[in-house]
Structure formats: C-alpha cells, structure tokens
Coordinates of C-alpha atoms and ligand atoms in Angstrom, one line a residue:
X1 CA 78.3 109.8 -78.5
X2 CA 80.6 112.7 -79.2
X3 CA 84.2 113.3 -78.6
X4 CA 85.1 114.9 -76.0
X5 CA 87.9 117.9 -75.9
X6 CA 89.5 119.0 -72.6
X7 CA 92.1 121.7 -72.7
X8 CA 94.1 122.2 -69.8
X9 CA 92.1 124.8 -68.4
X10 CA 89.0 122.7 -67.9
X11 CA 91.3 119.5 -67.0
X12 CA 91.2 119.0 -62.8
X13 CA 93.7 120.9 -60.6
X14 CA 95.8 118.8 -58.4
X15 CA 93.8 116.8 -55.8
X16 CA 90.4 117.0 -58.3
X17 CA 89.1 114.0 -60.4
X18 CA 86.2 113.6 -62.3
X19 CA 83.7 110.9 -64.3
X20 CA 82.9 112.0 -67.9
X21 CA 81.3 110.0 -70.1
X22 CA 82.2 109.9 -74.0
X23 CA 82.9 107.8 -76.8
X24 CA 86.1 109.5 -76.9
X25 CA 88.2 111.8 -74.6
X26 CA 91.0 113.9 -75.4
X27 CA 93.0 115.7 -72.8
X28 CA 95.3 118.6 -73.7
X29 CA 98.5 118.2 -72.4
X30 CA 100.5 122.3 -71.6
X31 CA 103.8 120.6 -71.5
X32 CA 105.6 117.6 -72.7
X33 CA 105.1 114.8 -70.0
X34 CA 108.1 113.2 -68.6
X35 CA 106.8 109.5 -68.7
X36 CA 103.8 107.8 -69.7
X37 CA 102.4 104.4 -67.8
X38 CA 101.5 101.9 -70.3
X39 CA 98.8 99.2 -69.2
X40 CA 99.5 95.7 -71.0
X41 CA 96.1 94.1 -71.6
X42 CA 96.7 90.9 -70.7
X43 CA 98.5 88.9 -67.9
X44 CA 102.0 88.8 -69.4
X45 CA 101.3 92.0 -71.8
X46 CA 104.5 94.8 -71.2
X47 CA 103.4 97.3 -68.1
X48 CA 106.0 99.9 -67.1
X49 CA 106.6 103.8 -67.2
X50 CA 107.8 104.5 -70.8
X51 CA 108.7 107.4 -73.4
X52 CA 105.9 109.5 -73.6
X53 CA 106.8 110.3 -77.1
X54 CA 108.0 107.9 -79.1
X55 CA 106.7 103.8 -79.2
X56 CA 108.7 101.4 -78.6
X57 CA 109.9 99.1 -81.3
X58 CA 107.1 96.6 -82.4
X59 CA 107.6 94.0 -80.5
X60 CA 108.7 90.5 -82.2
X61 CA 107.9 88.3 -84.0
X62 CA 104.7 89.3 -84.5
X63 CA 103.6 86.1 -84.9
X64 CA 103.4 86.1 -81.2
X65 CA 101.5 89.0 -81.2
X66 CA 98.0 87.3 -80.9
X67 CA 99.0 85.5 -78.1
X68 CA 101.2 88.2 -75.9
X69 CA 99.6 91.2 -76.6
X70 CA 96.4 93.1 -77.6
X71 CA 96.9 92.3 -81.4
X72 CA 94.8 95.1 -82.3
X73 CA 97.2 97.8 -80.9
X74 CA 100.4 96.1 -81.5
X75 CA 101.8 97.8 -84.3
X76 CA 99.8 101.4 -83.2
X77 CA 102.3 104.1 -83.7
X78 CA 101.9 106.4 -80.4
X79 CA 102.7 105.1 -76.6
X80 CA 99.8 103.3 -75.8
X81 CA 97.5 101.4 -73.4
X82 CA 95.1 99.2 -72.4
X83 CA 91.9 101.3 -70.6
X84 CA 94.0 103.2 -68.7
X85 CA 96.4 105.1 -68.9
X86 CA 98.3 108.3 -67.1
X87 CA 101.5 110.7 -67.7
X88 CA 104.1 112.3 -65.2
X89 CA 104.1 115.9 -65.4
X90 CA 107.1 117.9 -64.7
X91 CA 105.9 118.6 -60.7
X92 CA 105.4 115.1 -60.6
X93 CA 101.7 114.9 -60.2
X94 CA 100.2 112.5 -62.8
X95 CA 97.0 113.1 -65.1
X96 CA 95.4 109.7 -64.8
X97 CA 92.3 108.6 -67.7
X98 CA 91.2 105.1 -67.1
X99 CA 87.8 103.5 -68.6
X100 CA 85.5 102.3 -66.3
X101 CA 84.0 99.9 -68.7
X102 CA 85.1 97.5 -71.1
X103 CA 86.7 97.4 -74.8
X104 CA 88.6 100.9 -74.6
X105 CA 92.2 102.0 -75.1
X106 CA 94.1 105.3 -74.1
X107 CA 97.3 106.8 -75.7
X108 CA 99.1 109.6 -76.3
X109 CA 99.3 111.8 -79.1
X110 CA 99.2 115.0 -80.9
X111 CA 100.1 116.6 -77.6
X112 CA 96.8 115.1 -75.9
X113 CA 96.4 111.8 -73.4
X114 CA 93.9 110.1 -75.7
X115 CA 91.1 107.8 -74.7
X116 CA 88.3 106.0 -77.2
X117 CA 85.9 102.8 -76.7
X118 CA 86.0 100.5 -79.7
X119 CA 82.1 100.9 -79.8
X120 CA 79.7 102.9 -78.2
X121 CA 81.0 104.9 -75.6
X122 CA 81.1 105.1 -71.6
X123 CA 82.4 106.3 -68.6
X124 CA 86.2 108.2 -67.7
X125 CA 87.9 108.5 -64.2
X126 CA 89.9 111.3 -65.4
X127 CA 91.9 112.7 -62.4
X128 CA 95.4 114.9 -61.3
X129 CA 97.2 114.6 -58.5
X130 CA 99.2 112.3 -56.4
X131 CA 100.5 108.3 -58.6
X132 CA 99.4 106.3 -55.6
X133 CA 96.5 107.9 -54.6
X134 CA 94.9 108.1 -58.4
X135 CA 95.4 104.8 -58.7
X136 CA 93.6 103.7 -55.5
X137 CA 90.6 105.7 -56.8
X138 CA 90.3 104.1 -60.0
X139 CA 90.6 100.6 -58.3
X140 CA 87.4 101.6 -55.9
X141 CA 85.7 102.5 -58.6
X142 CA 86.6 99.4 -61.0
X143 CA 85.6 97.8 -57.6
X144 CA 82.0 99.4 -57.4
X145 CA 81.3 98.3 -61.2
X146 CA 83.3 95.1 -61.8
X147 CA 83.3 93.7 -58.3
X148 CA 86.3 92.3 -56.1
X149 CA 87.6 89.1 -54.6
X150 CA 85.7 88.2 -51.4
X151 CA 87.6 85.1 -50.3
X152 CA 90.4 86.2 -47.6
X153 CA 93.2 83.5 -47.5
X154 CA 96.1 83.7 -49.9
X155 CA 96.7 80.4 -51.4
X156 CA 100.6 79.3 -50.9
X157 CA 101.2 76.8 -53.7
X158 CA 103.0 74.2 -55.3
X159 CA 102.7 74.3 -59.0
X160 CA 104.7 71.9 -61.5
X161 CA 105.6 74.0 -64.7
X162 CA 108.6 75.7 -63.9
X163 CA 110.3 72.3 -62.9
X164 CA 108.8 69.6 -64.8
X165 CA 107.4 72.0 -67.8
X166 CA 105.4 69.1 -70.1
X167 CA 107.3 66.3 -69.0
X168 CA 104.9 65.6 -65.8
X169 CA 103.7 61.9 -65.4
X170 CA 101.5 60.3 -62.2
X171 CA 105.1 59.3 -61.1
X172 CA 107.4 62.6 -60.6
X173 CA 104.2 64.2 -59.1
X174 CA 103.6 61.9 -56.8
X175 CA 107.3 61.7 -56.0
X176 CA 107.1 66.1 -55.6
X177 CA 104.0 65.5 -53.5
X178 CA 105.4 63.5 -51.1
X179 CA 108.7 65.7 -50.8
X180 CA 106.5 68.7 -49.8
X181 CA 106.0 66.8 -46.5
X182 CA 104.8 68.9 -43.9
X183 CA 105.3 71.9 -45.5
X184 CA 102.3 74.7 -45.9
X185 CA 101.4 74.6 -49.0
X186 CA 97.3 74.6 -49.5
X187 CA 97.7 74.0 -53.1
X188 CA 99.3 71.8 -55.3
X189 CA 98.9 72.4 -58.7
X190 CA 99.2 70.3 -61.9
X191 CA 100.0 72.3 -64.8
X192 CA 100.4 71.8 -69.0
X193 CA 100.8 68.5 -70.0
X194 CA 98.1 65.8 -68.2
X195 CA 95.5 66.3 -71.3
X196 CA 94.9 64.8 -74.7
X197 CA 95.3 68.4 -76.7
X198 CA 94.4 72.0 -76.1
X199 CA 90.7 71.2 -76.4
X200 CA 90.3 67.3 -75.0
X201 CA 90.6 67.7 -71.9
X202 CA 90.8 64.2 -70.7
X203 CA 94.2 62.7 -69.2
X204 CA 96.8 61.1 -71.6
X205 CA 98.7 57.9 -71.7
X206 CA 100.7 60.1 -68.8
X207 CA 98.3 59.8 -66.5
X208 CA 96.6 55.7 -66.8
X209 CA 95.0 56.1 -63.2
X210 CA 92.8 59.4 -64.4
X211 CA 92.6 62.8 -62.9
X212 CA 90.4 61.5 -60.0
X213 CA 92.8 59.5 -58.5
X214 CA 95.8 62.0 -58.7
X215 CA 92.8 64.3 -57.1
X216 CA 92.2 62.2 -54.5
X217 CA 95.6 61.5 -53.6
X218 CA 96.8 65.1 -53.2
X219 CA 93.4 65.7 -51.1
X220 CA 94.7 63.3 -48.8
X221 CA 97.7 65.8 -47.7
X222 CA 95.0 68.0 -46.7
X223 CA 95.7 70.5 -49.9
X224 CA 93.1 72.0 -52.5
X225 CA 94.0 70.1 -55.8
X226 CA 94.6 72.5 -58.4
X227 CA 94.6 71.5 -62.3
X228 CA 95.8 73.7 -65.2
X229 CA 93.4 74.3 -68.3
X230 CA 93.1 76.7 -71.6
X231 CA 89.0 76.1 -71.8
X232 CA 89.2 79.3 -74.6
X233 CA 92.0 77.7 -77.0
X234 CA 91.8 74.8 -79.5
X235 CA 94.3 73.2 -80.7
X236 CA 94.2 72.2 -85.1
X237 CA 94.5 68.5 -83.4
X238 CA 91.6 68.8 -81.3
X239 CA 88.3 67.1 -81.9
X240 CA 86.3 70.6 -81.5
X241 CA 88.7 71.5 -84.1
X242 CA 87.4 68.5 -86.2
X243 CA 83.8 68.5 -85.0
X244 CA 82.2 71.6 -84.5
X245 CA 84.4 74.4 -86.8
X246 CA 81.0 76.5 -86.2
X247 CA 82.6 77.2 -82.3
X248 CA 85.4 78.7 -83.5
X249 CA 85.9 82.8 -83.8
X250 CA 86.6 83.4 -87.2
X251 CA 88.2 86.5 -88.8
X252 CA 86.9 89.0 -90.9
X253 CA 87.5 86.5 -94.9
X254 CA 85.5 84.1 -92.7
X255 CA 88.2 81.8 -91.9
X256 CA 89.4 80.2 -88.0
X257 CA 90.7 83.1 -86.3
X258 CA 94.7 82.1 -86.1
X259 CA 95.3 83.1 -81.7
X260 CA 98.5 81.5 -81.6
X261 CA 100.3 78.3 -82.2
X262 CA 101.6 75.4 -80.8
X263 CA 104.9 75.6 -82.2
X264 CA 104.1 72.7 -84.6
X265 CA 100.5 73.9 -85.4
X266 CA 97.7 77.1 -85.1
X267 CA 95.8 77.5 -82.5
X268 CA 92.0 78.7 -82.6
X269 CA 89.9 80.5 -80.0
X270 CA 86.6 79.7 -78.8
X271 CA 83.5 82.0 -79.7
X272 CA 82.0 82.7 -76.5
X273 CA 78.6 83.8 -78.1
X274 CA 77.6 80.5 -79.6
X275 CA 75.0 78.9 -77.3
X276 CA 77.0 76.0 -77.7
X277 CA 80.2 76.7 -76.4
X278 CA 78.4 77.9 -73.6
X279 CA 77.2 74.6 -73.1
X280 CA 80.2 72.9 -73.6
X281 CA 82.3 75.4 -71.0
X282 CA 79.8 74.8 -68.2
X283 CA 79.6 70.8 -68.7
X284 CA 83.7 71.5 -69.1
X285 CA 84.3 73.3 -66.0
X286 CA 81.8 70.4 -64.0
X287 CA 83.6 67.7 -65.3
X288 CA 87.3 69.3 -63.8
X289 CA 85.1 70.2 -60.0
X290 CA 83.7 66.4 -60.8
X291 CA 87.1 65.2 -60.7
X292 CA 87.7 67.1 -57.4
X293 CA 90.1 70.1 -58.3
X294 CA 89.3 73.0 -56.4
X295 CA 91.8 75.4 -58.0
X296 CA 91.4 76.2 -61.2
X297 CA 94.2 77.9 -63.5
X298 CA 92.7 78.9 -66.4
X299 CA 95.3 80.2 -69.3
X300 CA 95.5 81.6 -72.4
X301 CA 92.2 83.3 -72.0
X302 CA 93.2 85.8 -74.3
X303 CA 92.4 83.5 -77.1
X304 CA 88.4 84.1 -76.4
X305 CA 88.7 88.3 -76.4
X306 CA 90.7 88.5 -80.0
X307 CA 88.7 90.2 -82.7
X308 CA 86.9 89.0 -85.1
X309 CA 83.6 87.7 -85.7
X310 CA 81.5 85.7 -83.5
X311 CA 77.9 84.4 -83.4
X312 CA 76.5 87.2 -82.1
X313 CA 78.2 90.7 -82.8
X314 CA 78.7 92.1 -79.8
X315 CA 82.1 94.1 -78.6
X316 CA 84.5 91.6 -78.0
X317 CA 85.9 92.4 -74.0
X318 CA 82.1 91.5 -73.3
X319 CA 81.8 88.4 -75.3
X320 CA 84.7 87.0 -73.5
X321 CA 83.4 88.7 -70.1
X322 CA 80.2 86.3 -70.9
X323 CA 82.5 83.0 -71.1
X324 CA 84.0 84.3 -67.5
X325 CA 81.1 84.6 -66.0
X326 CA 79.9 81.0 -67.0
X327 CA 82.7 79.5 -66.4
X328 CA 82.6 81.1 -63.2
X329 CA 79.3 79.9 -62.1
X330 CA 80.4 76.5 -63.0
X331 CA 83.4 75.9 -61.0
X332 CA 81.0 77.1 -57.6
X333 CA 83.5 77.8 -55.2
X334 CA 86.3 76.5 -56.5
X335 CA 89.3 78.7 -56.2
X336 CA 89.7 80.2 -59.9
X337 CA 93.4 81.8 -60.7
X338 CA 93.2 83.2 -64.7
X339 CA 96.4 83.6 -66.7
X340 CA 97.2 85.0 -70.0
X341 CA 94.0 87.2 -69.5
X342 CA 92.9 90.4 -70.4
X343 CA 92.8 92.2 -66.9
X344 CA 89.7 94.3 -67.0
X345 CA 87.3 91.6 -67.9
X346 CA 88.1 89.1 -65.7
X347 CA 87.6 91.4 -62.7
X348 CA 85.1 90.2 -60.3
X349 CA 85.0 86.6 -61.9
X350 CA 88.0 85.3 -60.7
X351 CA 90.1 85.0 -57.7
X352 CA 93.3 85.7 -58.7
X353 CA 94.9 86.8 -61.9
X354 CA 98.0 86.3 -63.1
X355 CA 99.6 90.1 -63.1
X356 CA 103.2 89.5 -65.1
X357 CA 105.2 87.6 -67.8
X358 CA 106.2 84.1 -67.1
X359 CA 109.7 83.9 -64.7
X360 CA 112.1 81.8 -65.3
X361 CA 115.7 80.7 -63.6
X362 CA 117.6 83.1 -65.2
X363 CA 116.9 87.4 -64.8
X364 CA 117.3 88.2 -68.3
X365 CA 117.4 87.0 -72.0
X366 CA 119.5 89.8 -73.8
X367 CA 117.9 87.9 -77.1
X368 CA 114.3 88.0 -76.7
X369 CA 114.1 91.2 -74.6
X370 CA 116.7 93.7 -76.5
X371 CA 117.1 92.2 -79.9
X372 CA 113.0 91.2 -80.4
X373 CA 112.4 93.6 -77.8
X374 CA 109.9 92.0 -76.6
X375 CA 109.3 91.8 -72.7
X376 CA 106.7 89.3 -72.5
X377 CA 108.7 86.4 -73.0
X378 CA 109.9 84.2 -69.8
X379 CA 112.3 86.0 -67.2
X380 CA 112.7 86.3 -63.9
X381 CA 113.2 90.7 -64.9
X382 CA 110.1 90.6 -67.1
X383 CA 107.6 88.9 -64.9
X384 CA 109.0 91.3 -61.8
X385 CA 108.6 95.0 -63.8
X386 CA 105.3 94.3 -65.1
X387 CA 104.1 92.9 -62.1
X388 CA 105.2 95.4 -59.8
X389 CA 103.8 97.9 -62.4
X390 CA 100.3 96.7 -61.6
X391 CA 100.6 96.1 -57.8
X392 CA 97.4 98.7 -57.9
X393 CA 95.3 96.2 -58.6
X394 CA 95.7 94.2 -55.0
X395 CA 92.3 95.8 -53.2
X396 CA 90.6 94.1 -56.3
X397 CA 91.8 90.7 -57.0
X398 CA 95.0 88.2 -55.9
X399 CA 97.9 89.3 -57.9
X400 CA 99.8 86.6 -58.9
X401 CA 103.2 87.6 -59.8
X402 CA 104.6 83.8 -61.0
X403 CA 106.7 81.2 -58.7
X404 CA 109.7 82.1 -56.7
X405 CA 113.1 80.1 -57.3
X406 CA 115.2 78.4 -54.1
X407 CA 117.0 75.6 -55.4
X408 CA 120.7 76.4 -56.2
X409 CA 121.1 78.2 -59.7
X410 CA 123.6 79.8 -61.4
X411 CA 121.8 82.4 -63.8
X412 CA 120.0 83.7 -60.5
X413 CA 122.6 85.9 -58.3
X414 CA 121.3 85.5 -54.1
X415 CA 120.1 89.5 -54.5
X416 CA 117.7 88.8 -57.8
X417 CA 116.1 85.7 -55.8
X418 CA 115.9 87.9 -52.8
X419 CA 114.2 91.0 -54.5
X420 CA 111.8 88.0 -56.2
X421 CA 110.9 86.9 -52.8
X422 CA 110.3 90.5 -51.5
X423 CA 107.4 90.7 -54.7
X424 CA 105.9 87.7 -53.2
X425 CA 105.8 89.7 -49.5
X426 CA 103.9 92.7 -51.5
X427 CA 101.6 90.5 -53.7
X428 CA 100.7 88.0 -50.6
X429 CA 100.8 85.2 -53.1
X430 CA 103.6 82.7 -52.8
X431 CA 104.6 79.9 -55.0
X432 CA 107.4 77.9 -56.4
X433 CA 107.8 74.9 -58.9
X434 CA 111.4 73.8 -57.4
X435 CA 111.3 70.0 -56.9
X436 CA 111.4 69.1 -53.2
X437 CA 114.0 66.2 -53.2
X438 CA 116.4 69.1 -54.3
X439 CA 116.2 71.2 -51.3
X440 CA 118.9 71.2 -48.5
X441 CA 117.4 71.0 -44.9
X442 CA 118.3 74.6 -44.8
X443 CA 116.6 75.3 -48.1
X444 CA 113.4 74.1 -46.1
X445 CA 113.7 75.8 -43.6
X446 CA 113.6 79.0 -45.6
X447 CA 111.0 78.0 -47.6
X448 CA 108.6 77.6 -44.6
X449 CA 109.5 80.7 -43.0
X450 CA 108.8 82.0 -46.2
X451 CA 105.1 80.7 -46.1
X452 CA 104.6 81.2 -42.3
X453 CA 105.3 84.7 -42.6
X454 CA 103.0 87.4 -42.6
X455 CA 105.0 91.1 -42.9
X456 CA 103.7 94.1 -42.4
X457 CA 103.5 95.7 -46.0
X458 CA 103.5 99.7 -46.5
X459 CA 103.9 101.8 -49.8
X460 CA 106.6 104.2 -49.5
X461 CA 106.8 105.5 -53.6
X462 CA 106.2 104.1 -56.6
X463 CA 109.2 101.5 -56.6
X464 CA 109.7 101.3 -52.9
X465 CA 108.2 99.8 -50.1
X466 CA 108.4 98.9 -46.1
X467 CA 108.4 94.7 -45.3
X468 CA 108.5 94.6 -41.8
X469 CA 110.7 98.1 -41.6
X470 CA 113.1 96.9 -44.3
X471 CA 113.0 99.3 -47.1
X472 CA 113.0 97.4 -50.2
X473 CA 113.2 99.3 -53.9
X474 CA 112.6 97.5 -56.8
X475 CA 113.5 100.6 -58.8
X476 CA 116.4 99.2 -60.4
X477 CA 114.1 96.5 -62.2
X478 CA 112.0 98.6 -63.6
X479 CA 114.1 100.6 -66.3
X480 CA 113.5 99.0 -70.1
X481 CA 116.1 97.8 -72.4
X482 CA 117.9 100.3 -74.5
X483 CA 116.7 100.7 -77.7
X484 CA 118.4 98.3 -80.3
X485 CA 121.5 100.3 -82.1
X486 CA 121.4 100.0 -86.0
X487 CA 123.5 96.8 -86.2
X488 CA 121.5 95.2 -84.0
X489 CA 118.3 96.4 -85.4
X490 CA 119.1 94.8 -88.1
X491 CA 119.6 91.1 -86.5
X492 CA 116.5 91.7 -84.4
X493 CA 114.9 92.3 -87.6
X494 CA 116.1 89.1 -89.5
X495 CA 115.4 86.6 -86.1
X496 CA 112.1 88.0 -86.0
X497 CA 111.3 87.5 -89.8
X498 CA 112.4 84.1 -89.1
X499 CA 110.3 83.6 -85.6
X500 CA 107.3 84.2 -88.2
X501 CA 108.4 80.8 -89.9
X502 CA 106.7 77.5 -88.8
X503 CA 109.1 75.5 -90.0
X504 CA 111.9 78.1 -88.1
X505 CA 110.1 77.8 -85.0
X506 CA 109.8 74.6 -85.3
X507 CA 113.6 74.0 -85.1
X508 CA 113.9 76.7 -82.3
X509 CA 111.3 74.9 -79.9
X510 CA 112.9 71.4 -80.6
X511 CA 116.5 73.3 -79.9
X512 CA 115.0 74.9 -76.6
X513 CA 113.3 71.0 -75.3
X514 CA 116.5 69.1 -76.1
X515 CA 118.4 71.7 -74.3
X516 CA 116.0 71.5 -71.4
X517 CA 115.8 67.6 -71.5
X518 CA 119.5 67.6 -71.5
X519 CA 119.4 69.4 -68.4
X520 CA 116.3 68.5 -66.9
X521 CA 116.7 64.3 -67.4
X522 CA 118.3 63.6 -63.9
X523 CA 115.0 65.6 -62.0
X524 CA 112.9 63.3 -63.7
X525 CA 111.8 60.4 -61.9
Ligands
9PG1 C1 101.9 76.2 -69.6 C2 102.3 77.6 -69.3 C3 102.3 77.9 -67.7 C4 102.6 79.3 -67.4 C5 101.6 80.2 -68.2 C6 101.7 79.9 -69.7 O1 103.6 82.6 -75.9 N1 103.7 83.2 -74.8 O2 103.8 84.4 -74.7 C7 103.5 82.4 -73.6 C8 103.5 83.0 -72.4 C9 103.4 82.3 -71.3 C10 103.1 80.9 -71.3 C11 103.1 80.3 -72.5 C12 103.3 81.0 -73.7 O3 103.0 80.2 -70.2 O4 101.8 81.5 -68.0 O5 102.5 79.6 -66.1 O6 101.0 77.5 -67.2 O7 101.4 78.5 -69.9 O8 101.9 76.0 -71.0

C-alpha cells in the first residue's frame, strides 16, 4: 500500500474530515503549529499538549521503558504518538489524523503530521476544525469498529493499594471492610499482594482462608468483589517461568522478552498466540469468577503487546487484542477494569480502562518528573494531566482516572484534593484507598455525598468544564515540567544511568518500603 502525500491544498477546510486509507499518511503542514497532542499508548503512558517541534527529553531510566511506555517509540526523535495524533494551528482549529485500526503511530516531522502502520496499512480519520468536536468524531468512529461499553452504572469502589500497597493480609481487609459500613461503595477491591508470584495466581501464606472465603465475605455487604491480577506478566520466580519457557514472547536473539522487572528480578510477558496460553488464560480467568470476584482489574497488560516474536507472526496490537478477547469471554459478565494497557486494543473488551499514571498523596515528585523527566511515575499531577488529556474517550469506555485522597495529608494542599475530586465528577468513576478507621465523622460525610452525587457535567474548552454551574479549569495542571537546565541534566543523567542498575534499584525500592513501613506500621492491623 502506498504512501500517501497531502499538501495543504488537498488537506480538509475547517468543518471537513475525511477517511483515507494508506500504509502511510503524510500531511503538509503551511505553518509551524503551535502545539501538538501526544497520545501515550498505554494507561499511565505521558498524554498532554506538547512542543510541536522539538521531543522531549527521553524519558528515564529507560529501564522502565518496557513497562511505562511504547518501547518501540521511546527514544524516536520527533514529537510523537500513539494512533492519533493532532496539532494547533495558529486560528486555533486543529488538524486531527487518528488510525482507525490497530498497530499505527503518528508524529510530526519534516514540516508534515506524519502517520504509518507498523504493517500493512488501513484506515485515517483525518479532519480540521473545531478540538472537541474532532475528537468526538474519531471516538464514534473507534466506536463503530472497536465497539463500546454497554453496561450503564459507574462502579464507586474501594480498592486497597494506595493504603495498604503489598502489605494486605485477611486481617486489615477485613478490618477496612467492616469500616466502610453503610457506605455506597459497590465494589471492594483487593489489589497486589494476595498471590504466590506474578504468574501463580493462588493466595499466599497472607491469605490461609483462600480467596473464596474473602469473596464470600465481602459479598455479604452486598458489594461486587473485585480482585487484582497481571494474567500477561510472569515473574523469573514463577512456575510458567520454570515450566513452560515456550509461552513466553521472546525477542528477536531468541531469548525471554525482558517487559519489566520486579525490582529484585525480570519480568516476562506472555505470547498470546500460543494455543497454550490461550488455554491457560481462559481456565485462569474461570478459576478468579470460580472464586466469586466479579470485578476484574487486570494490569500490566502492556507486557502481552511488546514486540518481539511470538508463535504466530502476526502484528503485535492484534496478538494482544486476541488475549483480550479471550480473556474477555471468560470472565462472562464480570465487570472487567484494564490497567497498564495499551488503549486502542482493549476497546470494546473491557469495561473500564485505566486513563492516567498512578496518583499518589503527594502532587508532585520534582525527582522523577523534572530530573528523569519522566511523567509516568506516581503523582497525584501526573495521573490528573494525562487523564484529563484523554477525557475523549468517555462515550467509549469508563475512564478510570485512579483513587481520590480524603484522609488528612500534608503533601496534598485542600485545592489539589478538591480539583482531584472535580476529575472524578467528569470521569463518573469514583474511588479511594483511604482506610476507613481514619476518617472523622465529617470525613464520612463527605465521602458519601461524594458517591451520592450525580452533577450535571458540560464541556466548556479544552481544560474547563461546568459541575453543576461551577466552572472548574484544570488548566493550570496541565503545563509540563521545564526542561532540565545543564546542571541538572547532568544529575538526571547519572540517576538514570543508575535506575538502569539492578543492584541500584534494588537499594532504591528497599529505601522507598522502609520509608513506607516506617510510616505506614501504625495503619496496619
Ligand atoms: C499494583 C499496582 C496498582 C496500581 C497499578 C499498578 O513501573 N510503573 O510504571 C508502574 C506504574 C504503575 C504501577 C506499577 C508500576 O501500578 O496502576 O493501581 O494496581 O500496579 O502493583
């Protein structure tokens, strides 16, 4: 399939948009656009309005890369995207390019927005005109091909990671299940840290009564029990790992594809061609409904779309597409919420997807986020921007934007909380980790106000929008860091050398749980 050139002339006038289909698509640009809007590929991947012209920094350490970004694209040298893509021109109309299949990537360079499928070729929405209205067409028609989410309530949930992290046991959730009380929360949610390893998924010494009994027990509130897996990622320690080294996506020198780590070991991906990891998902995925959880948080799906070579060689945003589907068919109608997951794939398999970097109780980590520049490690700022950033895809899917934080802090100021809470009013998803023994009455109060309410959400601009009449602009959120000065350049450069270290990281992760223990050992039942 050929390239395709469009000069300005031939591009659509304001209000016009087209469908072209080409391997490759390269739109002229008569003037030097003002921003460009940079499409992260998976859940926690950067999203925001950048520099049209020059990249940001590569983001560190790239050991990280596998498992924050689209590895493939993380050291390309032009502003770029995942399958979409769109600049601001100087009236402030946008020309918009966004695939309407999978395995394709835009950017922009030599003067041109720039748009290519890794193999074959496909279909363009290429349009210019109005932000908001461009993007609603290119959901409708990801919509027609992909599907959408047909289930109607918003799940308002309790989920234990951003409070207990790994250190959950049968005792401090019970102990948070009985302090929700009367609350309205339809979901509570166990998270990391109830399984053998990243690949056995059957309960540790933490959990002697099994999963069916923890099930069972938070049934009995009248909630949907929700458990936390990574069905695509294996850890080194894992029997697959052992067992069946055939399942595993190799790279291109035939070794185990490296997706990650563990901080004390690699982590492998799944090959979602071989027949028997099909097998092995779907008898997975029946087990966890077996058990009797009826929300499903599937993570670190990014592991199963990496490149390299699989079973069968076919492009790999459709081999991991495949792996969806079936896990999909397995679960029935379990409520299915995927994280760390590329976005376009994993349309019309789930129910809700995971739209921004993990939050934290603090805004902002002048470490990771200025001197790695990297924005898709934890903060309250860098799950907000790129979350916000892909509000557009609502009429498809339930955007998750990560848990909102009411218990007393003092890295959060009352106006960062607040402008949290207004994201979980726009996305219609609300949940939060906070232990319930360390709410005030008041704090409870608030919090079920918070899930009674229902406001009446309109789009004003880009940044801004109406809740209930209140104009709320989450503008200021959405600028990036500055760009590091020499000096700092310089350090950013040596800590990210080191992040490439086991034995560095190592240090760093036991330095980050001691710290956490420290402060964490009086919530702990
Ligand atoms: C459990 C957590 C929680 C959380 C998920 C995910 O390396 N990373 O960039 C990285 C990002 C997010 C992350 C872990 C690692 O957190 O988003 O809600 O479920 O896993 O381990």
């Amino acid at each position: 399939m050929p390239t395709l050139h469009l000069q300005s002339d031939s591009l659509p006038q304001t209000g016009d948009t087209k469908i072209v289909t080409a391997s490759s698509l390269h739109l002229s640009l008569s003037q030097p656009p003002k921003s460009f809007y940079r499409h992260g590929w998976q859940s926690w991947s950067l999203t925001a309005w950048t520099d049209p012209i020059r990249e940001l920094p590569v983001m560190k350490p790239t050991s990280f890369h596998s498992r924050q970004t689209d590895p493939v694209y993380a050291r390309y040298p032009h502003p770029n995207g995942s399958w979409l893509g769109a600049v601001e021109l100087e009236d402030g109309s946008i020309l918009f390019l966004g695939a309407l299949e999978l395995n394709a990537h835009v950017a922009v360079r030599e003067g041109q927005l720039q748009g290519w499928y890794e193999s074959g070729g496909g279909e363009w929405f290429v349009g210019r005109g109005e932000e908001i209205n461009l993007f609603e067409k290119y959901a409708e028609l990801l919509g027609q091909r992909f599907g959408r989410v047909t289930v109607q309530e918003h799940p308002r949930v309790w989920c234990s990671w951003y409070s207990l992290y790994n250190n959950i046991n049968e005792n401090n959730l019970a102990k948070a299940l009985n302090g929700l009380g009367d609350l309205p929360f339809d979901v509570f949610q166990i998270d990391d840290g109830w399984q053998v390893s990243t690949g056995d998924w059957e309960p540790n010494e933490k959990f002697p009564s099994g999963m069916e009994a923890i099930a069972a027990k938070i049934k009995a509130t009248g909630r949907k029990a929700g458990l936390w897996l990574a069905p695509l990622a294996v850890s080194k320690h894992s029997s697959i790992y052992k067992n069946h080294p055939d399942w595993l996506l190799h790279d291109l020198s035939g070794k185990p594809y490296v997706a990650g780590f563990e901080w004390s070991a690699e982590m492998y991906a799944l090959d979602t061609t071989h027949p028997e990891v099909i097998k092995w998902l779907r008898e997975l995925i029946r087990k966890i409904r077996g058990w009797g959880f009826d929300y499903l948080k599937l993570d670190f799906l990014a592991a199963g779309a990496q490149p390299g070579k699989r079973h069968e060689d076919i492009p790999r945003e459709t081999a991991f597409r495949r792996g969806l589907q079936v896990m999909r068919e397995a679960a029935g109608n379990a409520y299915l919420l995927f994280c760390g997951t590329p976005i376009l794939p994993a349309l019309g398999v789930c129910d809700a997807i995971r739209v921004g970097a993990d939050v934290a109780n603090f805004w902002d980590s002048r470490f990771y986020s200025y001197l790695l520049y990297n924005q898709t490690t934890p903060s309250m700022l860098n799950g907000l921007r790129t979350s916000v950033n892909r509000l557009w895809l609502k009429p498809l899917v339930h955007v998750d934007p990560d848990v909102a934080f009411f218990s007393e802090t003092k890295s959060l100021t009352p106006q960062q909380k607040r402008l949290f809470l207004d994201l979980t009013e726009v996305a219609d998803f609300k949940a939060t980790s906070d232990l319930p023994h360390q709410w005030t009455e008041a704090q409870r109060e608030e919090i079920r106000r918070w899930l009674e309410s229902r406001p009446r959400v309109e789009r004003i601009g880009r940044y801004t929008f109406s809740i209930d009449g209140r104009e709320v602009d989450f503008g200021p959120a959405m600028p990036l860091p500055p760009l590091p000065n020499f000096f700092d350049g310089i350090v950013g450069g040596i800590l990210g050398v080191l992040g490439n270290q086991f034995w560095a990281l190592k240090i760093w992760h036991w330095l980050i749980r001691y710290a956490l223990a420290k402060k964490d050992s009086e919530k702990i039942a």
